[in-house]
Coordinates of C-alpha atoms and ligand atoms in Angstrom, one line a residue:
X1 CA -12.5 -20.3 83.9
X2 CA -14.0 -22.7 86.1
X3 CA -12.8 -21.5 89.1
X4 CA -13.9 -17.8 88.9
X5 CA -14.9 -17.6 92.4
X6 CA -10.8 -17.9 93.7
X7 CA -11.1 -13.8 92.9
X8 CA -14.5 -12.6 92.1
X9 CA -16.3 -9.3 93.2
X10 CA -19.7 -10.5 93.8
X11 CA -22.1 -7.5 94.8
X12 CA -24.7 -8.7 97.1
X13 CA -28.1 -7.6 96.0
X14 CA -30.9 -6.6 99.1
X15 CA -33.8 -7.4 97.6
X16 CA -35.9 -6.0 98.9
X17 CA -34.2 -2.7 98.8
X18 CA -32.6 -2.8 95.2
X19 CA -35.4 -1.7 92.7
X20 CA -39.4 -2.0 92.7
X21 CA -40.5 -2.3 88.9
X22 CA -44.7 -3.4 90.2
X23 CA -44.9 0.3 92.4
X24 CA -45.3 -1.4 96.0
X25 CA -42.2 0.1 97.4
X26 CA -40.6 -3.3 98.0
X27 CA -37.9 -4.4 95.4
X28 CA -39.0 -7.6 93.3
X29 CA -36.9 -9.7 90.9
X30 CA -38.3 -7.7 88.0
X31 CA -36.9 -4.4 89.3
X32 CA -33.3 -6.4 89.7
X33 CA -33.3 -7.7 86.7
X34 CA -34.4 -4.4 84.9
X35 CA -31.1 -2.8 87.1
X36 CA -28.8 -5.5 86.0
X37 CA -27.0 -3.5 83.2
X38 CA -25.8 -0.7 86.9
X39 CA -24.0 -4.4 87.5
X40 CA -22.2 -5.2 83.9
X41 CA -21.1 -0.8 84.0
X42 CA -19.8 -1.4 87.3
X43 CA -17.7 -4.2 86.7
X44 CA -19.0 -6.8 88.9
X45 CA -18.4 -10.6 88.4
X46 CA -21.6 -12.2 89.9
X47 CA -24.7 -11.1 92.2
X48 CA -25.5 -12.7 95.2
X49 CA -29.2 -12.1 96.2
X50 CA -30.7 -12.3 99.1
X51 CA -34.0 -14.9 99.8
X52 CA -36.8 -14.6 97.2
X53 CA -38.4 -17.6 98.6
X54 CA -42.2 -17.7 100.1
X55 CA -42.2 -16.2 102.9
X56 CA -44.7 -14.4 105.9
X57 CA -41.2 -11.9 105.5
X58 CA -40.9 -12.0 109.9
X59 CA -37.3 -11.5 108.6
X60 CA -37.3 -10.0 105.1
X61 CA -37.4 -13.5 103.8
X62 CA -34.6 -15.7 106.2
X63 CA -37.9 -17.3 107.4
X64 CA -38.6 -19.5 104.6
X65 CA -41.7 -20.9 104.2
X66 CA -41.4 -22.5 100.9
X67 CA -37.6 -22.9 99.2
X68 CA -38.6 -23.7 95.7
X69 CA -41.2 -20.9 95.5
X70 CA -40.9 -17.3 94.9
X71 CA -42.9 -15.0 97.4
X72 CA -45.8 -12.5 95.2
X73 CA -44.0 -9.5 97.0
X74 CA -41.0 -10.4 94.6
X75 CA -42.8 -12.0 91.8
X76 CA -43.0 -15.2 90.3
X77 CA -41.0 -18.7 89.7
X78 CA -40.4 -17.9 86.1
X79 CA -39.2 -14.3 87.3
X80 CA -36.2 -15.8 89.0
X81 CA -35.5 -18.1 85.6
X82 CA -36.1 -14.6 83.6
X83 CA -33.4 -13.3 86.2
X84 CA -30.3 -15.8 86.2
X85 CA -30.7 -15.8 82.3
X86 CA -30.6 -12.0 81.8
X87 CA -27.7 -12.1 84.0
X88 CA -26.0 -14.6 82.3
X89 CA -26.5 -12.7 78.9
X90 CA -25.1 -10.0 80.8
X91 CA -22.2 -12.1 81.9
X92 CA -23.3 -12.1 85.5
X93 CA -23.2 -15.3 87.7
X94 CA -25.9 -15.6 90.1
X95 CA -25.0 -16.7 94.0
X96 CA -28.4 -17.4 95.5
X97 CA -28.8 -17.4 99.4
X98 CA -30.3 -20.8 101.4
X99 CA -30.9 -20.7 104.9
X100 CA -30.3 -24.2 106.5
X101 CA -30.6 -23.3 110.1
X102 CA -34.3 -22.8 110.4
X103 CA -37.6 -22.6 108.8
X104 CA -40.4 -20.6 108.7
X105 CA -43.3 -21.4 111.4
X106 CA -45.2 -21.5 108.5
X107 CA -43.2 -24.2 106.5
X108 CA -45.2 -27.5 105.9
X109 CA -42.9 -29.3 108.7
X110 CA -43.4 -26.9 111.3
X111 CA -47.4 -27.0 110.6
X112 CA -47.1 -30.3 110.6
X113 CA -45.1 -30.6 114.1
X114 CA -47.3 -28.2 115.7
X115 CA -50.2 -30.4 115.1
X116 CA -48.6 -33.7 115.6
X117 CA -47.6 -33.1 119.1
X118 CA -45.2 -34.4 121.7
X119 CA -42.9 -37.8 121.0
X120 CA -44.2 -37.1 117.1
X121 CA -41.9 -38.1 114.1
X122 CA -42.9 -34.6 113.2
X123 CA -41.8 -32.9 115.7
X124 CA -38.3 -34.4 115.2
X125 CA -37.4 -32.8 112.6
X126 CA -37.4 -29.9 114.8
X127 CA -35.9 -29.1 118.1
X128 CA -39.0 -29.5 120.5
X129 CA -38.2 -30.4 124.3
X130 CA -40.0 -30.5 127.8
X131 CA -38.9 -27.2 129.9
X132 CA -37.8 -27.1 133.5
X133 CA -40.9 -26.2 135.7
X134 CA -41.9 -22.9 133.9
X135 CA -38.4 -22.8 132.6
X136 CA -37.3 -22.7 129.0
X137 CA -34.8 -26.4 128.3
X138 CA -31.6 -24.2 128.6
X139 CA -31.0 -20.6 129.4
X140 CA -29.7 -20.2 125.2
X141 CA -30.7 -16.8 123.4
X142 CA -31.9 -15.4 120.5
X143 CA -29.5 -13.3 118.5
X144 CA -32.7 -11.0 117.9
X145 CA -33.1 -10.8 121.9
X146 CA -34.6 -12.3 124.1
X147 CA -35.2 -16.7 125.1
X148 CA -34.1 -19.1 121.9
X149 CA -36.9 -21.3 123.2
X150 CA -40.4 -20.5 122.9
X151 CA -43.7 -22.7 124.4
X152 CA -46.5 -24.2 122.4
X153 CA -50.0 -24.9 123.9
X154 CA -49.5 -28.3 124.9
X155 CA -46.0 -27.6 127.2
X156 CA -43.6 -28.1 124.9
X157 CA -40.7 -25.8 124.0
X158 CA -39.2 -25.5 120.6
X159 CA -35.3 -23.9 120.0
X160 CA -35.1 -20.6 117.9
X161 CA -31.8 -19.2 117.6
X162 CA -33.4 -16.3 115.6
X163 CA -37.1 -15.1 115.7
X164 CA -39.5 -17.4 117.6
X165 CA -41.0 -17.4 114.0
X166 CA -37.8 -18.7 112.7
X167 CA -37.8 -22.8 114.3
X168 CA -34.8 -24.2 114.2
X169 CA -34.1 -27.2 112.2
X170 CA -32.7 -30.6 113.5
X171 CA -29.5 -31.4 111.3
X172 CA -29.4 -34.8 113.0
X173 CA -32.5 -35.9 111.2
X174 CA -31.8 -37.6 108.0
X175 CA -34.8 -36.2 106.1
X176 CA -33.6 -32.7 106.9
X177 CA -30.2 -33.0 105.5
X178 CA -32.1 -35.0 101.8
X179 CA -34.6 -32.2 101.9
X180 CA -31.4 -29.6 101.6
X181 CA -29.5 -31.9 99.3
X182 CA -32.1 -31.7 96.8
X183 CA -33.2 -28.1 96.8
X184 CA -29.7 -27.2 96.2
X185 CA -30.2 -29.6 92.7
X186 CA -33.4 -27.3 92.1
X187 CA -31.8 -24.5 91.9
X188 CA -28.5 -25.8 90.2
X189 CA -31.2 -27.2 87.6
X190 CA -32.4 -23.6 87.1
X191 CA -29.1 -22.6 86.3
X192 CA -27.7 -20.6 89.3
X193 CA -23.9 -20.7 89.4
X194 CA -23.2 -20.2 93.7
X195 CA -25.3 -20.3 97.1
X196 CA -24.4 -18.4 99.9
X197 CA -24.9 -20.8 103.3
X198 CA -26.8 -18.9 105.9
X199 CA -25.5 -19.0 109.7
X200 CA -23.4 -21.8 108.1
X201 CA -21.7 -22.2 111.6
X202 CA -25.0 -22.8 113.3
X203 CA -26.5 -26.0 112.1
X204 CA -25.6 -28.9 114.8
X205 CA -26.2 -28.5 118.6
X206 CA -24.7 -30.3 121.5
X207 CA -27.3 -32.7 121.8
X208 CA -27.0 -32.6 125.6
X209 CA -28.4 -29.0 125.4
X210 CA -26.2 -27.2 128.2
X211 CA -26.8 -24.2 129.5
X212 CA -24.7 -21.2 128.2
X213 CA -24.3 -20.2 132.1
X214 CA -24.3 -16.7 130.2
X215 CA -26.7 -14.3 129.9
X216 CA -24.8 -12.2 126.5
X217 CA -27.4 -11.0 123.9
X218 CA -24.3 -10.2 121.7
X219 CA -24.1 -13.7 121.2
X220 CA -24.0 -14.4 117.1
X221 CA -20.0 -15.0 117.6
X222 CA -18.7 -18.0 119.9
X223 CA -17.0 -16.4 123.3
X224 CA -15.3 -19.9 123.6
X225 CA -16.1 -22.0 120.4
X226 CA -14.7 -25.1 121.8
X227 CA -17.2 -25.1 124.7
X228 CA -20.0 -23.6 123.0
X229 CA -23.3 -25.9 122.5
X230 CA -25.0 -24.3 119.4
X231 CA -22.0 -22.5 117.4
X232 CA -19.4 -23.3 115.0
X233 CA -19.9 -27.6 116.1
X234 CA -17.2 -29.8 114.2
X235 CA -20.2 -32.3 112.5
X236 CA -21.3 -29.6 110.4
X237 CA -18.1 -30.1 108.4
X238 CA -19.7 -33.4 107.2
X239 CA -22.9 -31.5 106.2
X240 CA -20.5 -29.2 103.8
X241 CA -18.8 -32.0 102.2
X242 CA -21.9 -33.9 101.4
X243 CA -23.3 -30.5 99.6
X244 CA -19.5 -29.9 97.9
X245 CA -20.1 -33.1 96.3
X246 CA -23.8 -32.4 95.2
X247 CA -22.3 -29.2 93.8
X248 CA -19.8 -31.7 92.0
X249 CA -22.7 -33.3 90.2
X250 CA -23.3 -30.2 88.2
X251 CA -19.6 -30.0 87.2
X252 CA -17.4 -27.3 88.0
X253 CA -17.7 -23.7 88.8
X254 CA -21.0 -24.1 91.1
X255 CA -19.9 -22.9 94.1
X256 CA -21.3 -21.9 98.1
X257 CA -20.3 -19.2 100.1
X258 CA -20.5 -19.8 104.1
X259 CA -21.7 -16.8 106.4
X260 CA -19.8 -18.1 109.3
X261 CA -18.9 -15.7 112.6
X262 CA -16.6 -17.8 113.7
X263 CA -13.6 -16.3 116.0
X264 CA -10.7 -16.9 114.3
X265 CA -9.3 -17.6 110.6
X266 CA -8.1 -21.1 111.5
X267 CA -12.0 -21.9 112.7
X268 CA -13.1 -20.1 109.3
X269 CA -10.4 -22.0 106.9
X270 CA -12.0 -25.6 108.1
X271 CA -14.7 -24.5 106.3
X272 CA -13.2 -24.0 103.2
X273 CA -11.4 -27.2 103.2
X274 CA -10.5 -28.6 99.8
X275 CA -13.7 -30.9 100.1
X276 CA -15.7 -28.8 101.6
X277 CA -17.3 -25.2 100.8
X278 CA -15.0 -22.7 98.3
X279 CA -15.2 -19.4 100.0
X280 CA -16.1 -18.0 103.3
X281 CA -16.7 -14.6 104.4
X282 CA -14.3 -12.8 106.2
X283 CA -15.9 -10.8 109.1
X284 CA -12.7 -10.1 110.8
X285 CA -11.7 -7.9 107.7
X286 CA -15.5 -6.2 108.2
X287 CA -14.8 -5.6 111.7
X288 CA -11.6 -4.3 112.0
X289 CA -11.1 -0.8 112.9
X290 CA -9.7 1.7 110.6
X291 CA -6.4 1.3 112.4
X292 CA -3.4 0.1 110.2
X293 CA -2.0 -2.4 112.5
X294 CA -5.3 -4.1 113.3
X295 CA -6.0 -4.4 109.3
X296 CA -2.5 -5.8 108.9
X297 CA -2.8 -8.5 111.6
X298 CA -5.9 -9.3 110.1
X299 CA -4.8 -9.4 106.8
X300 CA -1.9 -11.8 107.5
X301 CA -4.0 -14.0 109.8
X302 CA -6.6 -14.4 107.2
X303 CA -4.4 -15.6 104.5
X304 CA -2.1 -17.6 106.6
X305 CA -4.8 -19.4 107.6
X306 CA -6.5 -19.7 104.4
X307 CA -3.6 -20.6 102.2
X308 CA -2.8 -23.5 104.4
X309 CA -5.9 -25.2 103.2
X310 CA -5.6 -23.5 99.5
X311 CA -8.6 -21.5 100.3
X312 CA -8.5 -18.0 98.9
X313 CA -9.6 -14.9 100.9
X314 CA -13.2 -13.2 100.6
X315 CA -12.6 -9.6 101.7
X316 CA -16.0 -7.6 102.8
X317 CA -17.0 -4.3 104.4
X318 CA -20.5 -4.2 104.4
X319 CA -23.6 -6.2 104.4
X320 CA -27.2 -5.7 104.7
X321 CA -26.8 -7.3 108.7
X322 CA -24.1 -4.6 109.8
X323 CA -24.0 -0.4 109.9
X324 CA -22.5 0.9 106.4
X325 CA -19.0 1.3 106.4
X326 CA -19.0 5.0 105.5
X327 CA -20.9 5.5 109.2
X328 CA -18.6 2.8 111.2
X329 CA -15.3 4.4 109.8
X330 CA -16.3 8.3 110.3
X331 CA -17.1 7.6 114.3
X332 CA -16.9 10.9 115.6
X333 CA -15.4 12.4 112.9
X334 CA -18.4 13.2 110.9
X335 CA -20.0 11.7 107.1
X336 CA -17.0 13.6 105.0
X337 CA -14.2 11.8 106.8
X338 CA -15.9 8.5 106.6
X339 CA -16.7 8.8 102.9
X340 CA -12.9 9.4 102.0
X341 CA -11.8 6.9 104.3
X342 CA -14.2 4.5 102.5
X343 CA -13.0 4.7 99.1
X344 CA -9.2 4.1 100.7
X345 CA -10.6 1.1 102.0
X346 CA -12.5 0.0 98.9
X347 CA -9.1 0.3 97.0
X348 CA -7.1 -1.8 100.0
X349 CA -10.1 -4.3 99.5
X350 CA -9.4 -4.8 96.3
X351 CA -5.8 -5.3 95.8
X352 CA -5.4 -7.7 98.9
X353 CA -5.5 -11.3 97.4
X354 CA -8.5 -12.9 96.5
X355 CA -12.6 -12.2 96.2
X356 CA -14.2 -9.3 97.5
X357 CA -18.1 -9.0 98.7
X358 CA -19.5 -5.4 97.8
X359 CA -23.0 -4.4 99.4
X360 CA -25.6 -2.5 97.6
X361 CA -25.3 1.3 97.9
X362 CA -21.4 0.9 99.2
X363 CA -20.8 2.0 95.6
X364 CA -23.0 5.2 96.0
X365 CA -21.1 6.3 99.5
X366 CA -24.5 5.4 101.3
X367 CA -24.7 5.9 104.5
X368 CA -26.6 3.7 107.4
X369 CA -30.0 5.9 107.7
X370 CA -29.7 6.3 111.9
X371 CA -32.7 8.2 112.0
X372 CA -35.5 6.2 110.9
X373 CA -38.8 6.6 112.4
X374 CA -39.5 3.7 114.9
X375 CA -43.0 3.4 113.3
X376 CA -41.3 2.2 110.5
X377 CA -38.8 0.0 111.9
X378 CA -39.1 -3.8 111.0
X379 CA -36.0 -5.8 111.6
X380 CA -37.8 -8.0 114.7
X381 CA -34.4 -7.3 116.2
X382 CA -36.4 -4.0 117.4
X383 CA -39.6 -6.1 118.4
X384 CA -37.4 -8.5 120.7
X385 CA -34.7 -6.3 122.0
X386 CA -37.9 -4.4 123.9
X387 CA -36.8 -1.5 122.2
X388 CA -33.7 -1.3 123.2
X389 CA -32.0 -2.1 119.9
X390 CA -33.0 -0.5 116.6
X391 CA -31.7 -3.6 114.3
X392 CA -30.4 -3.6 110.8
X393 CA -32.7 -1.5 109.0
X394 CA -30.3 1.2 108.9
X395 CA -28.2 0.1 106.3
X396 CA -31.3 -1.2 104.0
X397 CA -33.1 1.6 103.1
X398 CA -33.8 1.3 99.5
X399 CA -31.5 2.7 96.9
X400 CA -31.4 6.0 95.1
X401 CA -31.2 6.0 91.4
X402 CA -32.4 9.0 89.9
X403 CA -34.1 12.4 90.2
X404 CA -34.3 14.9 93.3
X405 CA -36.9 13.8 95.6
X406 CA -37.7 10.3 97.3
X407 CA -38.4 7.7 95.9
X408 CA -35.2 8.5 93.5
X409 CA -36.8 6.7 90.8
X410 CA -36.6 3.1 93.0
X411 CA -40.4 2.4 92.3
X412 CA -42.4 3.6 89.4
X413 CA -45.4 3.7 91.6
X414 CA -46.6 5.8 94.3
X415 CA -46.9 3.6 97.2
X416 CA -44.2 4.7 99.6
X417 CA -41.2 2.9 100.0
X418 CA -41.2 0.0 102.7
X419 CA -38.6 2.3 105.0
X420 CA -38.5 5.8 104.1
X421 CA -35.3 7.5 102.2
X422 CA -33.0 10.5 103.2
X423 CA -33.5 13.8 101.2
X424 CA -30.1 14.5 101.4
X425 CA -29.8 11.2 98.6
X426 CA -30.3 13.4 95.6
X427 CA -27.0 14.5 96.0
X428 CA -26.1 10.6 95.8
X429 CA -28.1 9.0 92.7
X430 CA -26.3 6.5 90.6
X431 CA -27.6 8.9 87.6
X432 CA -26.0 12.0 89.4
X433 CA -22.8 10.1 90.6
X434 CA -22.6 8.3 86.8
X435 CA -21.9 11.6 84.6
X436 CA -19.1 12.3 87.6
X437 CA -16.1 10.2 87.5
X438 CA -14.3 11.4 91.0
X439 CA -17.9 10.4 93.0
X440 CA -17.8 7.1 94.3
X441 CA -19.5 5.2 91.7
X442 CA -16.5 6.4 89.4
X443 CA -14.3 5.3 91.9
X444 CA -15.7 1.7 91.9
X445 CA -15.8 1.7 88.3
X446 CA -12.4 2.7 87.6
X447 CA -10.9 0.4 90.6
X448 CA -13.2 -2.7 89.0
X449 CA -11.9 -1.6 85.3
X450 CA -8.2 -1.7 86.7
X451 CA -8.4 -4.8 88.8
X452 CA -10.1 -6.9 85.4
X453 CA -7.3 -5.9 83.9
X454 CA -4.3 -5.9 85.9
X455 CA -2.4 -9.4 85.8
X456 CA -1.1 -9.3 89.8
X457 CA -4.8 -8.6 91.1
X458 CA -6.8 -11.3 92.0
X459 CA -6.0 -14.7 93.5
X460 CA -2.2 -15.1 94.6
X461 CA 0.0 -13.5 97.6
X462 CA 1.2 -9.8 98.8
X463 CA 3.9 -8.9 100.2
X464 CA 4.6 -6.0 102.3
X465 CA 7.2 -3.5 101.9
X466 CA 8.5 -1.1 105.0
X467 CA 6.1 1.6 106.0
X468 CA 6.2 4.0 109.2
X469 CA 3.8 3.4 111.3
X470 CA -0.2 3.9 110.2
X471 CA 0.7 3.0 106.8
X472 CA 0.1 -0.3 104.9
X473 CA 2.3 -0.8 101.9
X474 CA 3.0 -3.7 99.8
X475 CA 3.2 -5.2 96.3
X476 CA 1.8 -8.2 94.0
X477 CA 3.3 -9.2 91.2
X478 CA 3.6 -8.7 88.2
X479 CA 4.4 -4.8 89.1
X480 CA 1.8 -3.7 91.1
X481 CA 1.7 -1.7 94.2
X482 CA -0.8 -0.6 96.9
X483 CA -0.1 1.8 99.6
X484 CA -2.6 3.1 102.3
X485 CA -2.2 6.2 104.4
X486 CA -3.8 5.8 108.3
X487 CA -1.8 8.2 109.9
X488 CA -2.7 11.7 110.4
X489 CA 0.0 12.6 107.9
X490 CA 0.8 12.7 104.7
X491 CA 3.6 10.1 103.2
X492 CA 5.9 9.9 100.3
X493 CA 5.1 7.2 97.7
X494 CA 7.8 4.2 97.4
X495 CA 10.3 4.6 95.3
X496 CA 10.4 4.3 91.4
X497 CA 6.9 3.9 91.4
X498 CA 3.8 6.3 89.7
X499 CA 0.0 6.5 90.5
X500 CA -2.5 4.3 88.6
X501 CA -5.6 5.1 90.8
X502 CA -5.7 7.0 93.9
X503 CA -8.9 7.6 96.4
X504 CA -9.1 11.2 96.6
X505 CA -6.1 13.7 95.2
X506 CA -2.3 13.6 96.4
X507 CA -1.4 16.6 97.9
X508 CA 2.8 18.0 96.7
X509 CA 3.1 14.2 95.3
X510 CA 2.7 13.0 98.7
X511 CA -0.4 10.4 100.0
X512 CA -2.3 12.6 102.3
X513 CA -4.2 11.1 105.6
X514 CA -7.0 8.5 104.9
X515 CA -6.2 7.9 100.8
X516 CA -5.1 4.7 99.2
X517 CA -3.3 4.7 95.7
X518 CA -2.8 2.2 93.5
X519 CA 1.0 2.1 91.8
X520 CA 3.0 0.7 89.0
X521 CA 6.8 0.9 88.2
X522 CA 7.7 4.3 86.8
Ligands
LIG601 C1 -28.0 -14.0 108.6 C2 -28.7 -13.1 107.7 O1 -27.8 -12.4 106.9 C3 -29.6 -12.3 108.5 O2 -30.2 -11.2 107.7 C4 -30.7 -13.1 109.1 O3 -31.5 -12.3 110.0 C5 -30.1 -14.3 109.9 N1 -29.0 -14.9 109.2 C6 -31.1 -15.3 110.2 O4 -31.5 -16.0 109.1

């Protein structure tokens, strides 16, 4: 069907983090590709991985020195060719990530600006401006910490809305936007069916360049979009449309992604405009507490908003830039009551209407690792925050596969892995959790089985039937029902109806706290 992204589960691969197959700890496209069949028995519709481009890796990859290129640490050029194809065989579709916003410092333009100096057509492809006495242009920061301007020898300051090794791009310059337009046809050429848009919201800037009169480091979301000089700018609608239509060239079914904090669904649907990009994430869904009337109200939103411009949903709980979802929904409460609160949510997740994003290791109940040695910390979110914030590496620790002792079988060699793994993972393998079918895994598997083949899952609407407070209940249809227990008590099941799949066991045929169960007629 050519438009297989209106409801597909794409699992987002960490590169990185996935599986090593040359023994140098890091995860390379080999080890992916020799881990693609874990895909095809979960039940997955397509892989979104994460940059594989050349890069001095500053931020695993987002600064991207060369976009055509594969970096050593992951392999080579013909790797990635090797990759989508073995994926396809597998019927896999391949999303691949490009990161618009900014470059490397060590990207041919940026070299090239650096040494051009001031009042250079070089540096114009860039954001380079005088400061204010000693001052940086405007008072903007970093989302890593810190100034988003940073000086160069001869006076000059250049705009970095990330790391200062991450130069931000000028979207006003008309080679920037051909550069982009054509390394999107690479890597259509090479047969990759999606790309996901990184900081898709970030591209333009108020070319007056006012100050923020803010001081926030907690500043990747817009506190008032409509004022804001560097997030969410309407012009970067006409960016989209251009790249919907290069997407066009290569028929249907190629399609983009947009990672886009923006602060409301109706700012997030004009991204997914009809001639625009097909799906967006939906962070509001990822940031929702576990609180049943929160997750209703953002359910609704979302799909008000998005139907309006025949967009379907994208639901997602984790990625590899927040904490795990099984360590955000236990708070206080401890691993146990996350983990089963987790597996409720995967199965809400899936029945809502539309797509769903799944991170690596969600399926194994991972955890975020919160005690990682600062030694061995390297999101530069740690670097810039003066060690005041620990960053993302958390929830990227690499994956365990097999056996009882690090590295679980993620790297055939014996060089460590790049961030050390729990013990405590041997109890979570994907070997151990694959011969048991109430672990997690078996949970995703027999959720993923069910929604494939249930006619009312997927693209279309909901709609909800009476519940007491805490609990979310409601229907699609053809004969499907989903009900989710919040509250602190257990609840009867609707009427007429029996249990098709349920998170953890009913308790006297009722729903006890924190479980989700899927239903059909009886
Ligand atoms: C969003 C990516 O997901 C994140 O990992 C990265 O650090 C920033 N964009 C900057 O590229």
């Amino acid at each position: 069907m050519n438009e297989w992204w209106r409801d597909a589960v794409v699992y987002e691969v960490y590169v990185r983090s996935f599986a090593d197959a040359d023994g140098d700890g890091t995860g390379d496209l080999a080890g992916l590709r020799s881990r693609l069949g874990h895909l095809a028995d979960l039940g997955v519709d397509a892989v979104w991985t994460t940059p594989w481009y050349r890069s001095p890796m500053v931020d695993g990859g987002y600064d991207v020195e060369d976009h055509r290129a594969v970096d050593p640490l992951f392999g080579t050029d013909s790797d990635a060719v090797d990759l989508v194809a073995e994926a396809h065989r597998l019927g896999l579709r391949v999303i691949i990530d490009v990161v618009p916003n900014h470059t490397s410092d060590h990207h041919r333009w940026f070299r090239a600006a650096l040494a051009a100096g001031p009042g250079s057509p070089e540096r114009a492809r860039y954001h380079f401006r005088p400061g204010r006495g000693e001052a940086p242009p405007t008072d903007w920061r970093s989302v890593f910490g810190g100034p988003a301007w940073t000086r160069v020898p001869d006076g000059e300051w250049y705009l970095h809305l990330f790391a200062p090794e991450q130069p931000d791009l000028n979207w006003d310059h008309p080679e920037v936007r051909a550069e982009f337009e054509d390394l999107l046809r690479f890597w259509f050429t090479r047969g990759v069916d999606g790309v996901r848009i990184d900081v898709a919201h970030g591209l333009l800037k108020d070319p007056r360049f006012p100050d923020l009169g803010s001081d926030d480091e907690e500043i990747v979301r817009p506190p008032d979009r409509s004022a804001h000089p560097h997030w969410d700018l309407d012009g970067v609608h006409d960016i989209y449309r251009a790249w919907r239509k290069v997407a066009g060239e290569f028929g249907p079914g190629r399609v983009f992604v947009a990672e886009a904090w923006v602060d409301r669904p109706d700012r997030l649907a004009r991204y997914v405009r009809p001639d625009e990009l097909h799906t967006a994430f939906n962070f509001e869904f990822l940031l929702c507490d576990w609180d049943a009337g929160a997750l209703r109200e953002v359910i609704d939103r979302t799909l008000e908003a998005l139907t309006a411009v025949g967009a379907p949903a994208t639901w997602v709980l984790s990625n590899h830039d927040v904490v795990r979802h099984v360590t955000r929904f236990a708070g206080e409460s401890g691993l146990e009551p996350g983990r089963r609160r987790a597996r409720a949510a995967l199965l809400l997740m899936l029945a809502l209407p539309g797509g769903a994003y799944l991170y690596q290791g969600e399926e194994l109940g991972l955890e975020e690792v919160e005690d990682l040695p600062e030694a061995a910390l390297a999101d530069p979110t740690w670097e810039r925050s003066g060690h005041t914030r620990r960053g993302r590496d958390g929830c990227r620790v690499p994956l365990p596969w097999s056996g009882t002792a690090p590295p679980f079988g993620f790297t055939a060699g014996d060089t460590p892995t790049w961030l050390p793994q729990p013990d405590h993972w041997r109890e979570l393998t994907a070997e151990k959790q694959a011969a048991d079918p109430g672990s997690m895994l078996g949970l995703y598997r027999a959720a993923l089985a069910v929604r494939r083949e249930h006619p009312a899952l997927g693209d279309g609407t909901l709609a909800w039937l009476p519940a007491r407070d805490g609990v979310l209940s409601f229907t699609r249809e053809p004969g499907f029902g989903c009900l989710v227990n919040l509250s602190a008590d257990p609840c009867e099941l609707p009427e007429g109806t029996r249990v098709l799949l349920a998170s953890a066991p009913l308790e006297d045929g009722r729903v006890p706290a924190d479980v989700a169960v899927w239903l059909v007629r009886s």
